[in-house]
Amino acid sequence: MNNYDLSIIVPAYNCEKYINKCIESVIKQKNEFVEIIIINDGSNDRTMEICEDFVQRHANIKLINQKNRGVSYSRNIGIKNANGNYVMFFDADDYLEENSLEKIQQLLLEDFDVLRCSYIVKENNRN
């Protein structure tokens, strides 16, 4: 078992259009003590295939496949499988800006129990 500082839990349901950007944004961070736990929640698109490709290329990514049970159930499964000292919840359409985890890790050194990060909502134009 690996010792990770942070476990990022990503419930994923039919998110083939954006799961790649989500996972890539975490992989590009300068923090090797992060594990990514993706819970494929019964997707019927290419989500599972995309996630399996990441698992093959990265030792710190774990994929759990299950029947569709919803986001709360998926997060709880992620928590049960987490090896990190801290847990971060991510949605499959979320992504991190460069150096985000480095900043978060610095804050964790100050011994906070809970961190709440700001975010930006980007909406697509719908015609």
XYZ file of N, CA, C and O in Angstrom:
508
model
N 0.846 -1.179 0.000
C 0.000 0.000 0.000
C 0.891 1.242 0.000
O 1.850 1.332 0.747
N 0.552 2.176 -0.835
C 1.289 3.431 -0.923
C 0.785 4.409 0.128
O -0.361 4.357 0.537
N 1.657 5.307 0.533
C 1.249 6.355 1.467
C 1.093 7.658 0.684
O 2.058 8.173 0.136
N -0.108 8.163 0.622
C -0.403 9.382 -0.114
C -0.801 10.475 0.863
O -1.392 10.216 1.906
N -0.487 11.703 0.500
C -0.934 12.845 1.276
C -2.408 13.134 1.007
O -3.150 13.502 1.893
N -2.795 12.949 -0.253
C -4.122 13.375 -0.687
C -4.743 12.333 -1.607
O -4.109 11.858 -2.545
N -5.990 11.991 -1.334
C -6.778 11.128 -2.216
C -7.841 11.982 -2.885
O -8.653 12.610 -2.192
N -7.821 12.022 -4.198
C -8.826 12.769 -4.954
C -9.852 11.774 -5.468
O -9.509 10.848 -6.214
N -11.086 11.956 -5.058
C -12.165 11.038 -5.403
C -13.015 11.666 -6.496
O -13.541 12.768 -6.329
N -13.151 10.923 -7.609
C -13.857 11.438 -8.784
C -14.967 10.471 -9.184
O -14.716 9.471 -9.861
N -16.226 10.720 -8.786
C -17.329 9.940 -9.335
C -17.480 10.278 -10.819
O -17.395 11.447 -11.204
N -17.685 9.272 -11.637
C -17.749 9.498 -13.081
C -18.937 8.751 -13.676
O -19.023 7.529 -13.567
N -19.839 9.504 -14.287
C -20.983 8.891 -14.963
C -21.165 9.574 -16.315
O -21.443 10.782 -16.378
N -20.980 8.809 -17.385
C -21.164 9.301 -18.760
C -20.498 10.658 -18.983
O -21.126 11.625 -19.391
N -19.213 10.694 -18.726
C -18.474 11.961 -18.792
C -17.313 11.887 -19.789
O -16.285 12.535 -19.590
N -17.482 11.122 -20.837
C -16.396 10.939 -21.810
C -15.916 12.254 -22.421
O -14.768 12.358 -22.834
N -16.751 13.264 -22.441
C -16.388 14.536 -23.075
C -15.421 15.361 -22.224
O -14.731 16.220 -22.755
N -15.360 15.130 -20.917
C -14.538 15.987 -20.075
C -13.697 15.264 -19.030
O -12.882 15.895 -18.367
N -13.813 13.952 -18.874
C -13.018 13.245 -17.861
C -11.521 13.329 -18.160
O -10.707 13.403 -17.239
N -11.152 13.359 -19.422
C -9.741 13.446 -19.794
C -9.111 14.726 -19.236
O -8.044 14.689 -18.629
N -9.774 15.861 -19.422
C -9.246 17.134 -18.922
C -9.145 17.116 -17.398
O -8.177 17.620 -16.823
N -10.118 16.530 -16.749
C -10.138 16.429 -15.292
C -8.905 15.679 -14.786
O -8.142 16.195 -13.964
N -8.693 14.493 -15.296
C -7.598 13.653 -14.827
C -6.246 14.244 -15.218
O -5.313 14.279 -14.413
N -6.142 14.741 -16.437
C -4.883 15.355 -16.890
C -4.497 16.541 -16.002
O -3.326 16.747 -15.716
N -5.476 17.317 -15.559
C -5.162 18.482 -14.729
C -4.557 18.076 -13.391
O -3.743 18.804 -12.829
N -4.924 16.913 -12.888
C -4.355 16.427 -11.631
C -2.970 15.831 -11.889
O -2.027 16.088 -11.131
N -2.837 15.075 -12.956
C -1.549 14.447 -13.281
C -0.462 15.493 -13.495
O 0.693 15.288 -13.118
N -0.810 16.634 -14.057
C 0.167 17.678 -14.372
C 0.629 18.456 -13.144
O 1.549 19.259 -13.231
N 0.010 18.238 -12.013
C 0.401 18.930 -10.792
C 1.773 18.436 -10.328
O 2.164 17.311 -10.611
N 2.475 19.261 -9.591
C 3.806 18.915 -9.100
C 3.720 18.258 -7.732
O 4.351 18.690 -6.778
N 2.933 17.208 -7.639
C 2.772 16.527 -6.364
C 2.661 15.034 -6.621
O 1.661 14.563 -7.137
N 3.674 14.302 -6.234
C 3.697 12.866 -6.478
C 2.994 12.064 -5.389
O 2.857 10.859 -5.494
N 2.552 12.735 -4.329
C 1.916 12.024 -3.232
C 0.392 12.154 -3.269
O -0.259 12.288 -2.253
N -0.139 12.107 -4.478
C -1.581 12.215 -4.704
C -2.055 10.947 -5.392
O -1.447 10.482 -6.353
N -3.140 10.401 -4.896
C -3.777 9.297 -5.607
C -5.112 9.797 -6.139
O -5.751 10.663 -5.542
N -5.499 9.247 -7.264
C -6.777 9.584 -7.885
C -7.618 8.314 -7.883
O -7.185 7.278 -8.397
N -8.783 8.401 -7.286
C -9.709 7.267 -7.260
C -10.917 7.652 -8.093
O -11.678 8.555 -7.731
N -11.080 6.974 -9.220
C -12.211 7.235 -10.105
C -13.237 6.137 -9.874
O -12.913 4.947 -9.931
N -14.460 6.543 -9.603
C -15.542 5.577 -9.446
C -16.431 5.696 -10.675
O -17.181 6.662 -10.827
N -16.313 4.725 -11.583
C -17.163 4.690 -12.762
C -18.531 4.186 -12.324
O -18.696 3.021 -11.983
N -19.496 5.068 -12.323
C -20.815 4.799 -11.756
C -21.795 4.288 -12.823
O -22.837 4.884 -13.051
N -21.407 3.193 -13.479
C -22.296 2.563 -14.455
C -22.400 3.306 -15.771
O -23.451 3.243 -16.430
N -21.371 3.975 -16.177
C -21.398 4.730 -17.440
C -21.680 3.799 -18.616
O -21.227 2.652 -18.644
N -22.400 4.326 -19.602
C -22.651 3.544 -20.815
C -22.094 4.241 -22.050
O -22.504 3.955 -23.175
N -21.139 5.146 -21.826
C -20.405 5.767 -22.930
C -18.950 5.285 -22.831
O -18.689 4.214 -22.305
N -17.979 6.037 -23.276
C -16.574 5.619 -23.280
C -15.820 6.003 -21.998
O -14.609 5.881 -21.933
N -16.517 6.437 -20.976
C -15.870 6.851 -19.727
C -14.957 5.771 -19.172
O -13.801 6.034 -18.835
N -15.435 4.549 -19.071
C -14.641 3.468 -18.488
C -13.379 3.219 -19.310
O -12.288 3.068 -18.742
N -13.478 3.210 -20.620
C -12.309 2.984 -21.477
C -11.257 4.073 -21.272
O -10.054 3.780 -21.187
N -11.696 5.309 -21.221
C -10.770 6.439 -21.024
C -10.067 6.305 -19.676
O -8.844 6.470 -19.576
N -10.825 5.984 -18.641
C -10.241 5.838 -17.304
C -9.294 4.645 -17.227
O -8.242 4.721 -16.589
N -9.640 3.540 -17.873
C -8.757 2.375 -17.891
C -7.419 2.706 -18.534
O -6.369 2.211 -18.099
N -7.426 3.558 -19.547
C -6.187 3.977 -20.187
C -5.299 4.739 -19.198
O -4.088 4.512 -19.134
N -5.888 5.620 -18.400
C -5.118 6.338 -17.382
C -4.542 5.377 -16.354
O -3.392 5.525 -15.930
N -5.330 4.402 -15.924
C -4.874 3.427 -14.930
C -3.663 2.661 -15.455
O -2.708 2.400 -14.706
N -3.674 2.309 -16.727
C -2.550 1.578 -17.321
C -1.267 2.409 -17.334
O -0.175 1.864 -17.238
N -1.392 3.719 -17.437
C -0.223 4.598 -17.556
C 0.245 5.223 -16.245
O 1.351 5.739 -16.184
N -0.585 5.174 -15.209
C -0.247 5.879 -13.961
C -0.551 4.997 -12.749
O -1.700 4.636 -12.508
N 0.491 4.727 -11.966
C 0.348 3.842 -10.808
C -0.494 4.448 -9.690
O -1.012 3.725 -8.842
N -0.647 5.766 -9.688
C -1.394 6.419 -8.603
C -2.878 6.613 -8.932
O -3.582 7.314 -8.213
N -3.352 5.982 -9.991
C -4.772 6.089 -10.352
C -5.430 4.732 -10.173
O -4.942 3.715 -10.661
N -6.546 4.747 -9.456
C -7.326 3.539 -9.204
C -8.713 3.738 -9.809
O -9.318 4.797 -9.671
N -9.223 2.709 -10.484
C -10.561 2.755 -11.074
C -11.423 1.697 -10.409
O -11.043 0.528 -10.325
N -12.580 2.126 -9.935
C -13.559 1.219 -9.356
C -14.807 1.300 -10.223
O -15.361 2.390 -10.420
N -15.222 0.166 -10.765
C -16.433 0.109 -11.585
C -17.581 -0.422 -10.744
O -17.415 -1.383 -9.992
N -18.734 0.204 -10.872
C -19.924 -0.241 -10.147
C -21.161 0.058 -10.980
O -21.120 0.836 -11.921
N -22.260 -0.576 -10.599
C -23.551 -0.234 -11.196
C -23.914 1.169 -10.759
O -23.476 1.639 -9.710
N -24.754 1.831 -11.519
C -25.141 3.205 -11.215
C -25.821 3.269 -9.849
O -26.862 2.676 -9.630
N -25.177 3.999 -8.930
C -25.692 4.145 -7.569
C -25.782 5.602 -7.144
O -26.236 5.897 -6.058
N -25.261 6.506 -7.955
C -25.331 7.920 -7.627
C -24.038 8.461 -7.052
O -23.155 7.719 -6.623
N -23.949 9.783 -7.039
C -22.711 10.460 -6.659
C -22.369 10.276 -5.179
O -21.198 10.078 -4.832
N -23.338 10.308 -4.291
C -23.049 10.157 -2.857
C -22.522 8.762 -2.535
O -21.534 8.608 -1.804
N -23.151 7.771 -3.093
C -22.689 6.385 -2.899
C -21.272 6.235 -3.447
O -20.400 5.641 -2.811
N -21.024 6.809 -4.624
C -19.705 6.720 -5.254
C -18.638 7.386 -4.394
O -17.534 6.861 -4.229
N -18.943 8.534 -3.846
C -17.978 9.216 -2.975
C -17.671 8.377 -1.738
O -16.522 8.303 -1.297
N -18.684 7.753 -1.172
C -18.465 6.896 -0.001
C -17.583 5.700 -0.345
O -16.726 5.319 0.455
N -17.767 5.119 -1.515
C -16.896 4.030 -1.965
C -15.468 4.554 -2.108
O -14.503 3.887 -1.729
N -15.330 5.754 -2.653
C -14.002 6.363 -2.777
C -13.338 6.548 -1.430
O -12.148 6.257 -1.263
N -14.078 7.026 -0.450
C -13.527 7.222 0.895
C -13.037 5.896 1.470
O -11.952 5.815 2.054
N -13.823 4.840 1.294
C -13.444 3.522 1.815
C -12.166 2.999 1.174
O -11.454 2.196 1.778
N -11.869 3.440 -0.042
C -10.690 2.965 -0.769
C -9.533 3.952 -0.745
O -8.498 3.705 -1.367
N -9.696 5.066 -0.051
C -8.673 6.108 -0.039
C -7.517 5.731 0.886
O -7.727 5.199 1.976
N -6.308 6.048 0.443
C -5.101 5.822 1.233
C -4.470 7.121 1.699
O -3.460 7.099 2.399
N -5.027 8.247 1.306
C -4.454 9.544 1.638
C -4.785 9.995 3.049
O -5.741 9.519 3.664
N -3.978 10.923 3.533
C -4.248 11.529 4.833
C -5.414 12.508 4.750
O -6.066 12.791 5.743
N -5.635 13.046 3.551
C -6.730 13.970 3.295
C -7.486 13.493 2.063
O -6.929 12.803 1.210
N -8.747 13.904 1.971
C -9.602 13.542 0.843
C -10.088 14.816 0.171
O -10.438 15.788 0.848
N -10.078 14.790 -1.152
C -10.602 15.914 -1.937
C -11.653 15.348 -2.889
O -11.407 14.362 -3.578
N -12.819 15.969 -2.896
C -13.871 15.549 -3.820
C -13.791 16.369 -5.093
O -13.636 17.595 -5.049
N -13.912 15.681 -6.196
C -13.853 16.286 -7.521
C -15.034 15.781 -8.311
O -15.425 14.616 -8.161
N -15.617 16.611 -9.138
C -16.579 16.128 -10.119
C -15.824 15.889 -11.420
O -14.766 16.476 -11.648
N -16.350 15.046 -12.265
C -15.650 14.653 -13.493
C -15.458 15.814 -14.462
O -14.602 15.743 -15.348
N -16.222 16.884 -14.298
C -16.043 18.045 -15.176
C -15.237 19.156 -14.501
O -15.121 20.256 -15.016
N -14.637 18.868 -13.346
C -13.757 19.817 -12.663
C -12.335 19.659 -13.177
O -11.957 18.599 -13.668
N -11.555 20.700 -13.019
C -10.132 20.595 -13.306
C -9.372 21.591 -12.448
O -9.935 22.567 -11.965
N -8.098 21.312 -12.263
C -7.234 22.150 -11.436
C -6.396 23.074 -12.304
O -5.912 22.675 -13.356
N -6.207 24.271 -11.807
C -5.258 25.184 -12.434
C -3.852 24.747 -12.032
O -3.666 24.046 -11.028
N -2.864 25.201 -12.781
C -1.482 24.838 -12.516
C -1.077 25.217 -11.090
O -1.446 26.277 -10.587
N -0.367 24.345 -10.433
C 0.169 24.518 -9.080
C -0.886 24.561 -7.978
O -0.583 24.937 -6.839
N -2.111 24.195 -8.263
C -3.166 24.223 -7.241
C -2.861 23.291 -6.074
O -3.025 23.672 -4.906
N -2.431 22.087 -6.364
C -2.169 21.136 -5.284
C -0.969 21.550 -4.439
O -0.932 21.293 -3.236
N -0.012 22.192 -5.048
C 1.140 22.698 -4.299
C 0.677 23.739 -3.271
O 1.098 23.725 -2.113
N -0.228 24.615 -3.681
C -0.763 25.630 -2.770
C -1.586 24.984 -1.655
O -1.500 25.378 -0.488
N -2.376 23.994 -2.016
C -3.190 23.288 -1.026
C -2.294 22.567 -0.032
O -2.524 22.611 1.185
N -1.244 21.925 -0.522
C -0.338 21.205 0.365
C 0.343 22.157 1.354
O 0.510 21.830 2.525
N 0.692 23.353 0.926
C 1.287 24.337 1.823
C 0.313 24.712 2.943
O 0.702 24.868 4.096
N -0.960 24.843 2.585
C -1.967 25.163 3.604
C -2.150 24.012 4.580
O -2.352 24.231 5.779
N -2.069 22.781 4.074
C -2.230 21.630 4.955
C -1.105 21.531 5.976
O -1.298 20.985 7.067
N 0.048 22.064 5.670
C 1.156 22.077 6.627
C 0.852 22.941 7.840
O 1.463 22.792 8.894
N -0.130 23.838 7.691
C -0.537 24.691 8.806
C -1.543 24.001 9.712
O -2.106 24.602 10.605
N -1.820 22.732 9.438
C -2.646 21.881 10.291
C -4.122 22.281 10.325
O -4.738 22.345 11.376
N -4.681 22.568 9.162
C -6.126 22.784 9.065
C -6.821 21.434 8.998
O -6.286 20.467 8.490
N -8.023 21.366 9.510
C -8.826 20.143 9.398
C -9.648 20.141 8.117
O -9.910 19.095 7.540
N -10.088 21.324 7.694
C -10.923 21.453 6.503
C -10.428 22.637 5.686
O -10.160 23.712 6.234
N -10.323 22.438 4.401
C -10.009 23.527 3.472
C -11.139 23.616 2.461
O -11.602 22.614 1.945
N -11.549 24.814 2.180
C -12.549 25.046 1.138
C -11.905 25.986 0.131
O -11.512 27.096 0.475
N -11.789 25.524 -1.078
C -11.108 26.304 -2.112
C -12.121 27.053 -2.961
O -13.261 26.614 -3.131
N -11.683 28.161 -3.496
C -12.559 28.903 -4.401
C -12.579 28.219 -5.759
O -11.753 27.354 -6.053
N -13.523 28.613 -6.578
C -13.649 28.008 -7.891
C -14.250 29.009 -8.866
O -14.806 30.031 -8.473
N -14.110 28.688 -10.120
C -14.674 29.500 -11.194
C -15.642 28.628 -11.974
O -15.320 27.492 -12.313
N -16.809 29.150 -12.254
C -17.789 28.432 -13.060
C -17.700 28.952 -14.488
O -17.835 30.152 -14.724
N -17.442 28.030 -15.405
C -17.412 28.390 -16.824
C -18.599 27.702 -17.476
O -18.717 26.493 -17.423
N -19.438 28.502 -18.070
C -20.622 27.957 -18.725
C -20.448 27.992 -20.220
O -19.923 28.945 -20.780
N -20.917 26.935 -20.875
C -20.889 26.886 -22.327
C -22.053 27.678 -22.872
O -23.131 27.731 -22.273
N -21.845 28.328 -24.006
C -22.948 28.996 -24.688
C -23.842 27.948 -25.308
O -23.374 27.076 -26.016
N -25.085 28.026 -25.035
C -26.031 27.046 -25.585
C -26.954 27.766 -26.554
O -27.562 28.761 -26.221
N -27.017 27.249 -27.741
C -27.894 27.845 -28.768
C -29.165 27.066 -28.910
O -29.243 25.919 -28.791
